[in-house]
GROMACS .gro file of C-alpha atoms in nm:
model
  213
    1MET     CA    1   6.049  21.002  -0.394
    2ALA     CA    2   6.005  20.755  -0.108
    3ALA     CA    3   6.128  20.481  -0.339
    4THR     CA    4   6.440  20.686  -0.406
    5ALA     CA    5   6.508  20.727  -0.035
    6LEU     CA    6   6.477  20.356   0.035
    7ALA     CA    7   6.650  20.219  -0.275
    8PRO     CA    8   6.955  19.999  -0.203
    9ASP     CA    9   7.293  20.167  -0.181
   10GLY     CA   10   7.598  20.021  -0.350
   11ASP     CA   11   7.793  19.935  -0.035
   12GLU     CA   12   7.712  19.794   0.306
   13ALA     CA   13   7.865  20.080   0.506
   14SER     CA   14   7.644  20.335   0.331
   15ARG     CA   15   7.333  20.125   0.396
   16ILE     CA   16   7.419  20.103   0.766
   17LEU     CA   17   7.483  20.477   0.787
   18THR     CA   18   7.147  20.542   0.624
   19LEU     CA   19   6.987  20.372   0.925
   20ALA     CA   20   7.164  20.624   1.148
   21GLN     CA   21   7.038  20.919   0.945
   22ILE     CA   22   6.684  20.780   0.954
   23ALA     CA   23   6.714  20.757   1.333
   24PHE     CA   24   6.846  21.113   1.347
   25GLY     CA   25   6.558  21.232   1.129
   26ARG     CA   26   6.313  21.083   1.375
   27LEU     CA   27   6.488  21.251   1.667
   28ARG     CA   28   6.483  21.581   1.479
   29GLY     CA   29   6.112  21.538   1.412
   30LEU     CA   30   6.056  21.482   1.783
   31LEU     CA   31   6.249  21.788   1.899
   32VAL     CA   32   6.194  22.042   1.623
   33ALA     CA   33   5.881  22.193   1.782
   34LEU     CA   34   6.004  22.174   2.142
   35ASP     CA   35   5.998  22.508   2.320
   36ASP     CA   36   6.348  22.633   2.398
   37GLY     CA   37   6.235  22.702   2.752
   38LEU     CA   38   6.205  22.326   2.815
   39LEU     CA   39   6.555  22.235   2.698
   40ASP     CA   40   6.710  22.262   3.044
   41ARG     CA   41   6.417  22.140   3.251
   42ALA     CA   42   6.487  21.801   3.410
   43PRO     CA   43   6.188  21.562   3.423
   44ALA     CA   44   6.281  21.462   3.778
   45GLU     CA   45   6.562  21.512   4.025
   46GLY     CA   46   6.881  21.344   3.907
   47GLU     CA   47   6.755  21.286   3.551
   48TRP     CA   48   6.886  21.449   3.234
   49SER     CA   49   6.719  21.739   3.063
   50VAL     CA   50   6.682  21.727   2.685
   51ARG     CA   51   6.994  21.943   2.648
   52GLU     CA   52   7.196  21.710   2.870
   53THR     CA   53   7.075  21.412   2.668
   54MET     CA   54   7.186  21.586   2.349
   55VAL     CA   55   7.527  21.665   2.499
   56HIS     CA   56   7.571  21.292   2.553
   57ALA     CA   57   7.426  21.189   2.214
   58ILE     CA   58   7.648  21.424   2.013
   59SER     CA   59   7.956  21.343   2.220
   60VAL     CA   60   7.904  20.972   2.157
   61GLU     CA   61   7.852  21.032   1.784
   62ARG     CA   62   8.197  21.190   1.775
   63SER     CA   63   8.351  20.922   1.997
   64TYR     CA   64   8.209  20.637   1.789
   65ARG     CA   65   8.347  20.797   1.473
   66ALA     CA   66   8.694  20.844   1.625
   67ASN     CA   67   8.703  20.486   1.751
   68THR     CA   68   8.593  20.352   1.413
   69GLN     CA   69   8.854  20.557   1.230
   70HIS     CA   70   9.116  20.428   1.474
   71ALA     CA   71   9.017  20.071   1.390
   72LEU     CA   72   9.059  20.147   1.020
   73VAL     CA   73   9.408  20.300   1.038
   74ARG     CA   74   9.578  20.128   1.332
   75ARG     CA   75   9.864  19.886   1.270
   76ASP     CA   76   9.808  19.531   1.383
   77ASP     CA   77  10.067  19.574   1.658
   78GLU     CA   78   9.895  19.885   1.798
   79PRO     CA   79   9.636  19.868   2.082
   80LEU     CA   80   9.273  19.824   1.986
   81ARG     CA   81   9.174  20.091   2.235
   82LEU     CA   82   9.190  20.455   2.130
   83THR     CA   83   9.416  20.645   2.367
   84ALA     CA   84   9.265  20.918   2.586
   85GLU     CA   85   9.460  21.199   2.420
   86ARG     CA   86   9.316  21.105   2.078
   87ARG     CA   87   8.955  21.099   2.193
   88PRO     CA   88   8.738  21.396   2.088
   89LYS     CA   89   8.716  21.670   2.349
   90PRO     CA   90   8.370  21.803   2.440
   91ASP     CA   91   8.266  22.100   2.228
   92PRO     CA   92   8.019  22.330   2.408
   93ALA     CA   93   7.919  22.480   2.073
   94ASP     CA   94   7.748  22.151   1.982
   95THR     CA   95   7.472  22.212   2.235
   96ALA     CA   96   7.469  22.590   2.272
   97GLY     CA   97   7.162  22.796   2.187
   98GLY     CA   98   6.812  22.671   2.124
   99VAL     CA   99   6.664  22.350   1.988
  100LEU     CA  100   6.722  22.435   1.622
  101ASP     CA  101   7.083  22.529   1.693
  102ILE     CA  102   7.146  22.193   1.861
  103LEU     CA  103   6.977  21.999   1.583
  104SER     CA  104   7.185  22.185   1.324
  105ALA     CA  105   7.505  22.103   1.513
  106PHE     CA  106   7.407  21.736   1.543
  107ALA     CA  107   7.328  21.726   1.171
  108ALA     CA  108   7.675  21.863   1.097
  109ARG     CA  109   7.838  21.597   1.318
  110ARG     CA  110   7.634  21.328   1.142
  111ALA     CA  111   7.752  21.459   0.806
  112GLU     CA  112   8.111  21.434   0.928
  113THR     CA  113   8.051  21.070   1.021
  114ASP     CA  114   7.901  20.991   0.683
  115ALA     CA  115   8.186  21.161   0.498
  116ALA     CA  116   8.446  20.970   0.699
  117LEU     CA  117   8.294  20.622   0.695
  118ALA     CA  118   8.073  20.571   0.389
  119GLY     CA  119   8.208  20.347   0.115
  120LEU     CA  120   8.421  20.112   0.325
  121ASN     CA  121   8.527  19.790   0.154
  122ASP     CA  122   8.477  19.434   0.279
  123ALA     CA  123   8.821  19.414   0.439
  124GLN     CA  124   8.767  19.739   0.627
  125MET     CA  125   8.429  19.622   0.758
  126VAL     CA  126   8.590  19.336   0.951
  127ARG     CA  127   8.881  19.533   1.097
  128PRO     CA  128   8.896  19.457   1.471
  129SER     CA  129   8.802  19.711   1.734
  130GLN     CA  130   8.727  19.714   2.105
  131TRP     CA  131   8.405  19.764   2.298
  132GLY     CA  132   8.439  19.862   2.662
  133PRO     CA  133   8.750  19.823   2.878
  134TYR     CA  134   8.826  19.458   2.805
  135GLU     CA  135   9.055  19.355   2.519
  136VAL     CA  136   8.939  18.997   2.458
  137MET     CA  137   8.580  18.953   2.576
  138HIS     CA  138   8.454  19.263   2.394
  139GLN     CA  139   8.649  19.251   2.070
  140ILE     CA  140   8.424  19.357   1.785
  141ASP     CA  141   8.468  19.481   1.429
  142VAL     CA  142   8.399  19.794   1.227
  143ARG     CA  143   8.065  19.658   1.105
  144PHE     CA  144   7.943  19.637   1.466
  145ARG     CA  145   8.061  19.991   1.532
  146LEU     CA  146   7.876  20.129   1.228
  147HIS     CA  147   7.550  19.977   1.350
  148ARG     CA  148   7.595  20.143   1.688
  149PHE     CA  149   7.544  20.492   1.542
  150ALA     CA  150   7.178  20.427   1.468
  151SER     CA  151   7.103  20.226   1.779
  152HIS     CA  152   7.251  20.491   2.008
  153ILE     CA  153   7.042  20.766   1.851
  154VAL     CA  154   6.730  20.549   1.887
  155GLU     CA  155   6.806  20.487   2.254
  156HIS     CA  156   6.822  20.857   2.330
  157THR     CA  157   6.525  20.943   2.111
  158VAL     CA  158   6.324  20.717   2.343
  159GLN     CA  159   6.479  20.893   2.641
  160CYS     CA  160   6.380  21.233   2.497
  161GLU     CA  161   6.026  21.107   2.435
  162LYS     CA  162   5.996  21.006   2.799
  163THR     CA  163   6.143  21.338   2.914
  164ILE     CA  164   5.903  21.540   2.699
  165GLU     CA  165   5.603  21.345   2.825
  166ALA     CA  166   5.720  21.389   3.184
  167LEU     CA  167   5.727  21.766   3.123
  168GLY     CA  168   5.357  21.752   3.038
  169ILE     CA  169   5.368  21.753   2.660
  170ALA     CA  170   5.143  21.495   2.495
  171LEU     CA  171   5.306  21.308   2.207
  172ASN     CA  172   4.987  21.320   2.004
  173ASP     CA  173   4.907  21.218   1.646
  174PRO     CA  174   5.044  21.533   1.477
  175ARG     CA  175   5.373  21.493   1.661
  176ALA     CA  176   5.387  21.126   1.562
  177ILE     CA  177   5.336  21.222   1.197
  178VAL     CA  178   5.619  21.476   1.216
  179ARG     CA  179   5.850  21.208   1.359
  180ALA     CA  180   5.759  20.972   1.073
  181VAL     CA  181   5.817  21.246   0.817
  182GLY     CA  182   6.147  21.325   0.986
  183ALA     CA  183   6.260  20.965   0.954
  184MET     CA  184   6.183  20.961   0.582
  185ARG     CA  185   6.359  21.293   0.540
  186GLY     CA  186   6.664  21.140   0.708
  187ALA     CA  187   6.663  20.861   0.449
  188HIS     CA  188   6.642  21.116   0.169
  189GLU     CA  189   6.938  21.307   0.310
  190ARG     CA  190   7.157  20.999   0.271
  191ARG     CA  191   7.017  20.872  -0.056
  192SER     CA  192   6.870  21.150  -0.270
  193PRO     CA  193   7.028  21.417  -0.492
  194ARG     CA  194   7.033  21.774  -0.362
  195ALA     CA  195   6.777  21.871  -0.627
  196THR     CA  196   6.530  21.618  -0.485
  197LEU     CA  197   6.575  21.755  -0.134
  198ASP     CA  198   6.526  22.110  -0.260
  199ALA     CA  199   6.205  22.007  -0.438
  200LEU     CA  200   6.073  21.845  -0.121
  201ASP     CA  201   6.154  22.157   0.081
  202ALA     CA  202   5.989  22.385  -0.172
  203ALA     CA  203   5.672  22.173  -0.174
  204LEU     CA  204   5.652  22.175   0.206
  205ILE     CA  205   5.703  22.552   0.224
  206ALA     CA  206   5.434  22.607  -0.038
  207ARG     CA  207   5.191  22.384   0.150
  208ALA     CA  208   5.265  22.559   0.479
  209ASP     CA  209   5.209  22.899   0.317
  210ALA     CA  210   4.881  22.778   0.167
  211VAL     CA  211   4.739  22.681   0.505
  212GLY     CA  212   4.883  22.981   0.684
  213VAL     CA  213   5.137  22.801   0.901
   0.00000   0.00000   0.00000
């Protein structure tokens, strides 16, 4: 099953988006066992709590998708920069509730990204876009934007790791294993048939029941 998850996709955009889902799987593996009572506890004055970090991470997921879609549909005589009124508005529902609620909302936003951007052709991959406030010095393309989904999730997974450790939770070997399993599960979610995912879930539930988890 691991070979299925890591087998090459047919198009470059899908391969890049698989990296983002692997990164999300690792983040999910990090947070899944976090006590809800720690979600809003800042590690130090002026630093983000885990919930605040997730507000940012999910908001940027949506913003990156909107900017990439703009690059794909804009006319050549239209500005590279997405106008303020077309940018996604914050949705409090994305980070309401407990840890599992937030992870479920993030997973749904990731699925929206995959549905919108997988399967792009070569011409679409080099469509120009803009990074930051400057038109010329930071002109990029859609390929660059697609890679940013994974790298941004990785950045804030590291931030969450540091936050969790600062709150006194040791990131021990079992937690490391769960993060690794989460990453592989993320790959499966992008690459494997639903039946394969269901079989994996059933096997894990059976194993958990057998050991009394």
